[in-house]
PDB file of C-alpha atoms in Angstrom:
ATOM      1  CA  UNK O   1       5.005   6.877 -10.637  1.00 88.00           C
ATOM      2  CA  UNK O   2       1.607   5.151 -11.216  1.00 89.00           C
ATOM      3  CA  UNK O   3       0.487   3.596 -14.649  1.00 89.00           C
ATOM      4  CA  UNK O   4      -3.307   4.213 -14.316  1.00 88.00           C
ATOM      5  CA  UNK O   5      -4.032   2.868 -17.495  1.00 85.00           C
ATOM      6  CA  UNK O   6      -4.273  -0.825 -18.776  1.00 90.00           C
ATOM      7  CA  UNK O   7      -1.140  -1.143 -21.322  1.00 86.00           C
ATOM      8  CA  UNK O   8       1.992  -0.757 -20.255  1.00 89.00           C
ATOM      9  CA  UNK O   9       4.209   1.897 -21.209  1.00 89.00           C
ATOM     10  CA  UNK O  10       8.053   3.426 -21.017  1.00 92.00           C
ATOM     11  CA  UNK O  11       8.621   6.048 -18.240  1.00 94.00           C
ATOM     12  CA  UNK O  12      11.706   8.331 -18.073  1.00 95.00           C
ATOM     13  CA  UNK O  13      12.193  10.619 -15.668  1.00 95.00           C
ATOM     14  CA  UNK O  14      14.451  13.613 -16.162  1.00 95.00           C
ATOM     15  CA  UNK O  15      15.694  16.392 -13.962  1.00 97.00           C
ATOM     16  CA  UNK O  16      15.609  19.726 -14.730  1.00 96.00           C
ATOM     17  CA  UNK O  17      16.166  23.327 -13.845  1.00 97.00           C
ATOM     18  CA  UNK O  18      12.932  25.277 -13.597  1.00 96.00           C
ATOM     19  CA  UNK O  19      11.832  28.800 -14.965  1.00 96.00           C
ATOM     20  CA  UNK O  20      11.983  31.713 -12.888  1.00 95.00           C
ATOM     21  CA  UNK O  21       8.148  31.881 -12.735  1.00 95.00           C
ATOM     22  CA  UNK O  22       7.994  28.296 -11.334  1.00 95.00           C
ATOM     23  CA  UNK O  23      10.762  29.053  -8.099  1.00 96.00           C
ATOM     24  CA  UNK O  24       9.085  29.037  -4.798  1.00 94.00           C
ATOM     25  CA  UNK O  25      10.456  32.416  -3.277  1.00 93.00           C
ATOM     26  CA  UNK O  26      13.304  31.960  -1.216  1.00 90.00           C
ATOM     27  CA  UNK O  27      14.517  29.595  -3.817  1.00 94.00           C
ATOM     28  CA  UNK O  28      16.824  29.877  -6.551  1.00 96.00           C
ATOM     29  CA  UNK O  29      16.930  27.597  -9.729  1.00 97.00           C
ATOM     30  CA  UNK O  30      19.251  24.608  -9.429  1.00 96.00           C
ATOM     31  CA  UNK O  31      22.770  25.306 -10.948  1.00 95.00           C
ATOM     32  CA  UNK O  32      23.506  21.978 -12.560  1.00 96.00           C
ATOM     33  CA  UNK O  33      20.598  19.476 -13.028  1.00 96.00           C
ATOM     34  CA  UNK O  34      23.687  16.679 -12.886  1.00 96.00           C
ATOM     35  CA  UNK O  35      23.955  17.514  -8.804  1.00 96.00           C
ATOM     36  CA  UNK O  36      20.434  15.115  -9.224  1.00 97.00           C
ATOM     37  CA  UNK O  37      20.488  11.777 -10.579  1.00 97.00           C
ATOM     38  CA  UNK O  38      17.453   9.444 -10.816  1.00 96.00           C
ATOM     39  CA  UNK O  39      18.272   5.270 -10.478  1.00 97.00           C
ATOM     40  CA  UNK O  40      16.491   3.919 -12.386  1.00 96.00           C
ATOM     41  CA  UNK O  41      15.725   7.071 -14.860  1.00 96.00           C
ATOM     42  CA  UNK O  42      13.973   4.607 -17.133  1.00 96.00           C
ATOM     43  CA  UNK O  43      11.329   1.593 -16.673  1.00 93.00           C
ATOM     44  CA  UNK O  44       8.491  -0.002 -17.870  1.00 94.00           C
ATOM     45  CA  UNK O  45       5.296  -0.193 -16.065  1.00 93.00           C
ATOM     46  CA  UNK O  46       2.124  -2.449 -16.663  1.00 94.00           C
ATOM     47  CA  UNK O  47      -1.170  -1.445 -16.769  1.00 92.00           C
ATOM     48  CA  UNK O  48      -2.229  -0.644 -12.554  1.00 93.00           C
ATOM     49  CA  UNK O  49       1.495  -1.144 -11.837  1.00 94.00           C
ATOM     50  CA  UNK O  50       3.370   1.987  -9.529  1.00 94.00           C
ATOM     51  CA  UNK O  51       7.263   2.275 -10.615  1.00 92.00           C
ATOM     52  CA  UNK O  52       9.704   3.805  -7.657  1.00 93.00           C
ATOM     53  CA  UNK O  53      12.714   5.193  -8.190  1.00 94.00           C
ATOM     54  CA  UNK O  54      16.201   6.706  -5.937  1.00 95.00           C
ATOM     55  CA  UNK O  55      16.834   9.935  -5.525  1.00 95.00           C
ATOM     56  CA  UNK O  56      20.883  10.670  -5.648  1.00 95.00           C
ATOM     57  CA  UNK O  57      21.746  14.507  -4.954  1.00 93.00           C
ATOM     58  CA  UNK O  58      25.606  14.969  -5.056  1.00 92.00           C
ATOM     59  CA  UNK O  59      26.449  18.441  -3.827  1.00 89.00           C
ATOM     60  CA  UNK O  60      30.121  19.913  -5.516  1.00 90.00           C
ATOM     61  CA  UNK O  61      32.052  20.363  -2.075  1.00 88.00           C
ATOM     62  CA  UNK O  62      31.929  24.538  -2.327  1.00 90.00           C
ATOM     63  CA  UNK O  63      31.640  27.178   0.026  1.00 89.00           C
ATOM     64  CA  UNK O  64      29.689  29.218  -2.397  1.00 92.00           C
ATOM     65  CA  UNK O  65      27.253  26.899  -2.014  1.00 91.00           C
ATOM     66  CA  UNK O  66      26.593  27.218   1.956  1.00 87.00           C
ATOM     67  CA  UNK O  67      23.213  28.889   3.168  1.00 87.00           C
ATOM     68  CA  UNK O  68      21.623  28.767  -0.532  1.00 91.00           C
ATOM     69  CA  UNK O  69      18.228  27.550  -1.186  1.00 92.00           C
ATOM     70  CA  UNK O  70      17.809  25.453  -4.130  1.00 95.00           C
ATOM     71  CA  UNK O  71      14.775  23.951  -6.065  1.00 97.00           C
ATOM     72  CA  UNK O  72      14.821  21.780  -9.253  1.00 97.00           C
ATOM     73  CA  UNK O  73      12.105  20.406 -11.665  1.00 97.00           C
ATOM     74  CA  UNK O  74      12.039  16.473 -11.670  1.00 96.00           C
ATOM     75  CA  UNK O  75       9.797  15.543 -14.443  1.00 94.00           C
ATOM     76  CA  UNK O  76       8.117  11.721 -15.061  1.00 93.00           C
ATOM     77  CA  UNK O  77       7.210  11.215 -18.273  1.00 92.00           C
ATOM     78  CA  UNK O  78       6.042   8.564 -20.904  1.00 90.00           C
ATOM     79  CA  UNK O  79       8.910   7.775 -23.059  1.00 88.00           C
ATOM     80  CA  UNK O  80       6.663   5.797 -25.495  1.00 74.00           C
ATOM     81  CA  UNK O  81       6.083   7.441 -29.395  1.00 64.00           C
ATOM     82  CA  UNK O  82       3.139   7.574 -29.865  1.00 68.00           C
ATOM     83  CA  UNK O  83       0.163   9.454 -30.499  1.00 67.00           C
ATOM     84  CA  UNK O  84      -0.608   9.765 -26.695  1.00 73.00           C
ATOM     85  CA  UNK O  85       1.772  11.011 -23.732  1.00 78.00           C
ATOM     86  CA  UNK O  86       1.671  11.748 -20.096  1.00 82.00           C
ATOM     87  CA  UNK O  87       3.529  12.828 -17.610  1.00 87.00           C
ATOM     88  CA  UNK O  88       4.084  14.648 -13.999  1.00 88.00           C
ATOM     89  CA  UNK O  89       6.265  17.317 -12.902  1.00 92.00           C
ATOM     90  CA  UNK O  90       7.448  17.760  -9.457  1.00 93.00           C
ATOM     91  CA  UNK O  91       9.413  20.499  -7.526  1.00 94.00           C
ATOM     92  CA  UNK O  92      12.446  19.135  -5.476  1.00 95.00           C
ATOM     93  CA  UNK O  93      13.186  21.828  -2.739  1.00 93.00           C
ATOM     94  CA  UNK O  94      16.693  21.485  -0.574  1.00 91.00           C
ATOM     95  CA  UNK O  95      18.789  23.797   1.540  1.00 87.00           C
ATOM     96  CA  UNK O  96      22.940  24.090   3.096  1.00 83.00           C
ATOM     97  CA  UNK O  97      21.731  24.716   6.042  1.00 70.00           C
ATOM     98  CA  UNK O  98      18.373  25.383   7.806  1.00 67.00           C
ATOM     99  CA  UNK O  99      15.665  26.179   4.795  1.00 64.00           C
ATOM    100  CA  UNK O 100      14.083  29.751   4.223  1.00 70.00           C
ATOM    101  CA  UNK O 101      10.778  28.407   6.329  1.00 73.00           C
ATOM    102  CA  UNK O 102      13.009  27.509   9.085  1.00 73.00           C
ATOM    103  CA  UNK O 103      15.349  30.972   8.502  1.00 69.00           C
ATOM    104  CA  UNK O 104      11.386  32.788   8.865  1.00 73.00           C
ATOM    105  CA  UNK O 105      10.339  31.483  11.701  1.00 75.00           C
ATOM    106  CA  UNK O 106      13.416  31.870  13.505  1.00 69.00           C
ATOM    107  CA  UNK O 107      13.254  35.665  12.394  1.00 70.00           C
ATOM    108  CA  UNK O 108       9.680  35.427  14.249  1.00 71.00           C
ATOM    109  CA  UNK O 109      10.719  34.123  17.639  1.00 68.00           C
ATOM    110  CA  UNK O 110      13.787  36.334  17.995  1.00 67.00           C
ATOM    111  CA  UNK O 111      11.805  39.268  17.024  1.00 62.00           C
ATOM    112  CA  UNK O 112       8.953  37.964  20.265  1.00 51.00           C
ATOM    113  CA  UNK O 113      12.268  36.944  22.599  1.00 46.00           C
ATOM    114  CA  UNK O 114      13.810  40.191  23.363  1.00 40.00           C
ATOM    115  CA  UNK O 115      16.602  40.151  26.014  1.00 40.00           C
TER     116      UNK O 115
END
């Protein structure tokens, strides 16, 4: 996350699960927005300064789970009150096992490799 301004503000970033308008087809909304979890989630950035943060994804160990495509809404904001706020919104995209674009184009060479 960037600051592009010149005073410094609070940032929080918060995961979330997004509408079904917003999935990418192929994709289903994440289950549990806990399976993500942002290190810091929380930090102050100066004026010009760029903030980074970890990405933790912690999958339950399930079965249910395996060949499902999942996408989630990870969302930067300022955490500042204020009369001013900004923020960005991101999609986070992840697979068990090879990803619907991978699934496709597999589909596409077996159906041009005949035996």
């Amino acid at each position: 996350v960037k600051n592009r301004g010149d005073a410094a503000i609070d940032i929080r970033v918060d995961v979330g699960i997004p509408k079904k308008d917003d999935l990418i087809p192929g994709y289903e909304a994440i289950p549990d927005p806990t399976w993500i979890q942002i290190l810091p989630n929380r930090f102050t950035l100066a004026g010009g300064q760029t903030g980074f943060a970890e990405m933790i994804i912690q999958i339950p160990n399930d079965l249910k789970f395996a060949g499902r495509h999942f996408q989630a809404l990870i969302w930067a904001k300022t955490a500042n009150s204020g009369l001013f706020a900004a923020g960005t919104q991101s999609r986070l995209r992840f697979s068990f096992g090879a990803g619907p674009e991978t699934l496709k184009e597999q589909s596409k060479q077996q159906g041009v490799f005949t035996d």
